């Protein structure tokens, strides 16, 4: 019954409204809505304080990144076919994607943007975000690629996600400075880990020859191997034992080791300088391209090489240094330090020019 109603409503939008509205305008709204949201963002900058607007837009970008990834995950879980593939007589004005239908990512993302503006801003322009989100979302059944229920599901989920993100933002803002830094760091690390897991599962990157070689080692357990130590094979063995012989099973240790590296780097920066230095060093480690790639690709490089000599070097450094350092945490951290350079950069970045 509900399916029949949904199909009937789809044809009302797809046939009747498509005939009443100019196709070029509908296609523009469905394809290029980002330009319209950019116009609203520029108007916000002109009417509000710069810092508050920048914080609002930053939260919007983070929320949309989460919503977009969440939408694709839910599409695969629900597995509903698009009407342009399932229904005869559907009039399609744009490319009918290969992904599933529910929820509509257009609706999910635009209502996430609008929801952040609605729940966080007091400016009347927040209602313009909501109107624009509704217009963009409703073009999807008109162009023939979504049912109306896909739009409703996406809009509801987007508003709920936006509300949660704004509440999280307010809660973090209410914490003391010390707790705020560590909380934000954990949120960043959790977000980066989730993104990497998402990319490993849904991205186009197959196992590299080295990764396949190390996975082959797991089929012949040993205490050592001809060219490398056994740790990389042991970690892959744990990953594949839990998640199966998949790309994710092979690479999940790299995701966790990337998080651990930043945590240990934060400890080193905190002990050598202060919490803020540790925070920026840990975040910088996550976004440097080389280290960021090693958070996805499970190889021995940078994660296991030179562990023994770096640990010994740090023991020597902590013993000889005149600074008040926490030697225990620094010994743990040493295997992950290209880090003195990263910490120096984080410290220098705080100094006035």
XYZ file of C-alpha atoms in Angstrom:
353
model
C 0.000 0.000 0.000
C 2.706 2.483 1.009
C 4.738 1.433 -1.998
C 1.818 2.188 -4.321
C 1.325 5.616 -2.727
C 5.029 6.322 -3.079
C 4.965 5.321 -6.745
C 1.868 7.428 -7.425
C 3.449 10.465 -5.773
C 6.595 9.897 -7.794
C 4.644 10.103 -11.043
C 2.872 13.258 -9.852
C 6.253 14.906 -9.438
C 7.908 13.241 -12.407
C 5.110 13.800 -14.945
C 2.787 16.577 -13.812
C 5.306 18.910 -12.135
C 7.950 18.222 -14.743
C 5.518 19.459 -17.384
C 4.639 22.583 -15.379
C 8.170 23.697 -14.475
C 11.020 24.799 -16.768
C 13.369 21.842 -17.151
C 16.491 24.011 -17.255
C 15.698 25.529 -13.840
C 14.947 22.123 -12.295
C 18.176 20.649 -13.665
C 20.167 23.652 -12.419
C 18.814 23.262 -8.884
C 19.519 19.543 -8.824
C 23.012 19.758 -10.359
C 24.444 23.058 -9.161
C 22.873 23.750 -5.781
C 26.324 24.217 -4.238
C 26.610 27.598 -5.969
C 23.390 28.762 -4.368
C 24.577 27.666 -0.927
C 27.857 29.494 -1.555
C 25.907 32.690 -2.255
C 24.103 32.319 1.077
C 27.431 31.718 2.817
C 28.866 34.922 1.319
C 25.821 36.863 2.501
C 26.354 35.412 5.984
C 29.904 36.736 6.032
C 28.620 40.207 5.164
C 25.914 40.261 7.818
C 27.508 38.485 10.808
C 30.762 38.533 12.745
C 33.528 36.854 10.794
C 34.626 34.452 13.556
C 31.096 33.238 14.307
C 30.357 32.763 10.601
C 33.609 30.890 10.030
C 32.780 28.558 12.932
C 29.277 27.997 11.534
C 30.558 27.207 8.034
C 33.273 24.916 9.400
C 30.656 22.934 11.312
C 28.528 22.792 8.153
C 31.414 21.306 6.165
C 32.163 18.706 8.833
C 28.480 17.793 9.138
C 28.079 17.418 5.366
C 31.178 15.226 5.162
C 29.618 12.946 7.782
C 26.181 12.996 6.149
C 27.513 12.209 2.680
C 29.447 9.177 3.886
C 26.531 8.044 6.057
C 24.166 8.324 3.110
C 26.220 6.003 0.922
C 26.518 3.454 3.726
C 22.741 3.484 4.295
C 22.045 3.182 0.577
C 23.974 -0.080 0.446
C 22.348 -1.374 3.633
C 18.791 -0.574 2.487
C 19.369 -1.501 -1.163
C 16.348 0.229 -2.668
C 16.502 0.549 -6.452
C 16.080 3.973 -8.015
C 12.778 4.650 -9.823
C 14.642 5.483 -13.029
C 15.844 1.873 -13.034
C 12.748 0.225 -11.556
C 9.754 1.989 -13.141
C 8.636 2.070 -16.724
C 7.594 5.514 -17.835
C 9.977 7.405 -15.559
C 11.100 10.581 -17.305
C 14.752 11.096 -16.500
C 16.317 14.531 -16.982
C 19.727 13.775 -15.459
C 22.054 10.819 -15.180
C 20.489 7.982 -13.196
C 23.215 6.971 -10.787
C 24.341 3.429 -10.096
C 23.985 3.799 -6.331
C 20.795 2.856 -4.510
C 17.990 5.299 -3.763
C 17.287 5.583 -0.027
C 18.134 7.995 1.427
C 18.590 10.734 -1.143
C 22.035 12.195 -0.545
C 20.901 15.480 -2.094
C 18.188 15.739 0.546
C 20.431 14.435 3.315
C 23.299 16.827 2.596
C 21.241 19.944 1.914
C 19.078 19.463 5.007
C 22.204 18.842 7.071
C 23.504 22.224 5.899
C 20.161 23.868 6.533
C 19.808 22.178 9.917
C 23.168 23.441 11.158
C 22.170 26.967 10.114
C 18.731 26.538 11.693
C 19.935 25.195 15.057
C 23.121 27.238 15.407
C 22.421 30.625 13.826
C 20.015 33.319 14.978
C 20.167 35.109 11.641
C 16.972 35.179 9.567
C 19.034 33.889 6.659
C 18.842 30.433 8.247
C 15.319 30.125 6.826
C 16.713 30.761 3.349
C 18.964 27.725 3.844
C 15.893 25.636 4.717
C 13.903 26.852 1.704
C 16.824 26.177 -0.629
C 17.309 22.697 0.847
C 13.632 21.888 0.255
C 13.765 23.140 -3.340
C 16.876 21.121 -4.125
C 15.503 17.974 -2.496
C 12.172 18.156 -4.312
C 13.865 18.364 -7.703
C 15.038 14.771 -7.298
C 11.676 13.069 -7.966
C 10.955 15.667 -10.660
C 14.094 14.675 -12.595
C 13.207 11.007 -12.074
C 15.941 9.657 -9.829
C 14.278 9.392 -6.379
C 10.975 8.530 -4.744
C 9.415 11.086 -2.431
C 10.060 8.770 0.536
C 13.785 8.900 -0.280
C 13.572 12.678 0.068
C 11.659 12.533 3.358
C 14.111 10.017 4.818
C 17.106 12.093 3.739
C 15.628 15.333 5.080
C 14.709 13.812 8.451
C 18.107 12.185 8.846
C 19.876 15.396 7.815
C 18.011 17.486 10.383
C 18.672 14.901 13.106
C 22.366 14.775 12.226
C 22.588 18.581 12.189
C 20.934 18.791 15.599
C 23.399 16.262 16.998
C 26.396 18.084 15.524
C 25.279 21.428 16.967
C 24.676 19.871 20.391
C 28.128 18.263 20.238
C 29.659 21.615 19.294
C 27.945 23.330 22.223
C 29.022 20.598 24.645
C 32.672 20.801 23.561
C 32.533 24.581 23.906
C 31.361 24.250 27.502
C 34.391 22.179 28.558
C 37.486 23.560 30.225
C 40.360 24.417 27.881
C 42.342 21.351 28.947
C 39.472 18.928 28.383
C 38.410 20.729 25.219
C 41.752 20.100 23.502
C 41.804 16.396 24.293
C 38.120 15.997 23.391
C 38.565 17.760 20.054
C 41.641 15.645 19.366
C 39.713 12.429 19.994
C 36.898 13.661 17.749
C 39.372 14.460 14.969
C 41.131 11.123 15.317
C 37.819 9.270 15.412
C 36.606 11.149 12.351
C 39.814 10.463 10.429
C 39.684 6.786 11.389
C 36.051 6.542 10.276
C 36.871 8.260 6.977
C 39.774 5.897 6.339
C 37.624 2.876 7.134
C 34.954 4.208 4.776
C 37.525 4.782 2.024
C 39.003 1.314 2.438
C 35.563 -0.303 2.131
C 34.077 1.866 -0.626
C 37.115 3.380 -2.347
C 38.800 2.187 -5.551
C 42.223 1.379 -4.073
C 43.085 -2.321 -4.320
C 45.791 -3.956 -2.235
C 49.297 -2.924 -3.233
C 51.831 -5.636 -4.130
C 53.498 -5.212 -0.721
C 50.183 -5.588 1.108
C 49.330 -8.700 -0.877
C 52.797 -10.054 -0.095
C 52.339 -9.458 3.643
C 48.874 -10.999 3.526
C 50.410 -14.075 1.894
C 52.688 -14.342 4.925
C 49.635 -14.694 7.168
C 48.829 -17.954 5.403
C 52.145 -19.356 6.637
C 52.541 -18.184 10.262
C 56.135 -17.888 11.424
C 58.305 -16.101 13.971
C 60.180 -14.279 11.207
C 60.317 -13.958 7.425
C 63.061 -13.602 4.853
C 62.946 -9.844 4.259
C 61.021 -8.310 7.178
C 60.093 -8.848 10.783
C 56.879 -10.685 11.600
C 54.853 -7.889 13.228
C 53.167 -6.687 10.032
C 52.011 -10.231 9.285
C 50.796 -10.748 12.847
C 48.728 -7.560 12.757
C 47.211 -8.483 9.402
C 46.428 -11.922 10.824
C 44.430 -10.299 13.629
C 42.625 -8.008 11.191
C 41.667 -10.785 8.797
C 40.647 -13.074 11.654
C 38.057 -10.480 12.697
C 36.999 -8.998 9.344
C 37.840 -11.804 6.935
C 40.227 -11.907 3.991
C 39.164 -8.513 2.680
C 40.885 -5.204 1.969
C 39.445 -3.901 5.225
C 40.720 -6.890 7.182
C 44.226 -6.359 5.813
C 44.245 -2.586 6.291
C 42.373 -2.018 9.558
C 45.621 -2.269 11.589
C 46.960 0.710 9.604
C 43.921 2.760 10.639
C 44.408 1.923 14.315
C 48.164 2.461 14.195
C 47.630 5.904 12.680
C 45.424 6.847 15.631
C 47.944 5.407 18.083
C 50.759 7.351 16.417
C 48.936 10.639 16.895
C 48.078 9.824 20.510
C 51.699 9.063 21.290
C 52.833 12.154 19.414
C 50.404 14.221 21.467
C 51.972 12.774 24.615
C 55.446 13.693 23.379
C 54.476 17.248 22.455
C 52.650 17.705 25.741
C 55.639 16.517 27.782
C 58.206 18.528 25.818
C 56.196 21.757 25.519
C 52.492 21.978 26.352
C 49.115 20.497 25.479
C 48.522 22.874 22.598
C 51.790 21.879 20.926
C 50.940 18.208 21.370
C 47.496 18.802 19.899
C 48.758 20.541 16.774
C 51.540 17.999 16.295
C 49.070 15.106 16.522
C 46.690 16.741 14.031
C 49.539 17.655 11.685
C 50.618 14.022 11.664
C 47.169 13.079 10.393
C 47.107 15.515 7.473
C 50.665 15.274 6.111
C 50.116 13.350 2.831
C 52.750 10.676 3.430
C 51.585 9.820 6.942
C 47.949 10.138 5.907
C 48.499 7.510 3.213
C 50.108 5.194 5.739
C 46.860 5.383 7.692
C 45.236 3.456 4.831
C 47.961 1.284 3.307
C 49.214 -1.504 5.553
C 52.967 -1.735 4.941
C 55.921 -2.028 7.250
C 57.377 1.362 6.275
C 57.281 4.191 8.803
C 55.407 2.032 11.315
C 57.923 -0.655 12.177
C 61.266 0.447 10.677
C 63.886 1.854 13.033
C 61.778 1.153 16.118
C 64.673 -0.177 18.186
C 67.172 2.572 17.442
C 64.608 5.363 17.846
C 63.555 4.012 21.203
C 67.190 3.789 22.283
C 67.821 7.315 20.975
C 64.955 8.707 23.014
C 66.140 6.976 26.156
C 69.482 8.675 25.624
C 67.838 12.028 24.891
C 65.620 11.929 27.963
C 68.578 10.949 30.160
C 70.836 13.760 28.866
C 68.311 16.552 28.475
C 68.137 19.346 31.029
C 64.419 19.801 30.420
C 61.773 18.407 32.715
C 60.475 15.541 30.586
C 58.334 12.532 31.205
C 60.792 9.889 30.065
C 58.297 7.029 30.123
C 55.863 8.563 27.689
C 58.732 9.725 25.435
C 60.207 6.227 25.234
C 56.853 4.920 24.071
C 56.584 7.708 21.544
C 59.979 7.497 19.875
C 59.209 4.876 17.219
C 56.718 7.284 15.716
C 58.814 10.425 15.594
C 59.659 12.065 12.456
C 57.995 13.836 15.250
C 60.619 16.239 16.550
C 60.287 18.041 13.233
C 56.498 18.030 13.439
C 56.577 19.281 17.029
C 59.039 22.039 16.086
C 56.698 23.111 13.289
C 53.709 23.089 15.641
C 55.647 25.189 18.168
C 56.915 27.628 15.541
C 53.400 28.056 14.171
C 52.290 29.490 17.528
C 55.017 32.160 17.597
C 54.090 35.635 16.295
C 55.708 36.640 13.029
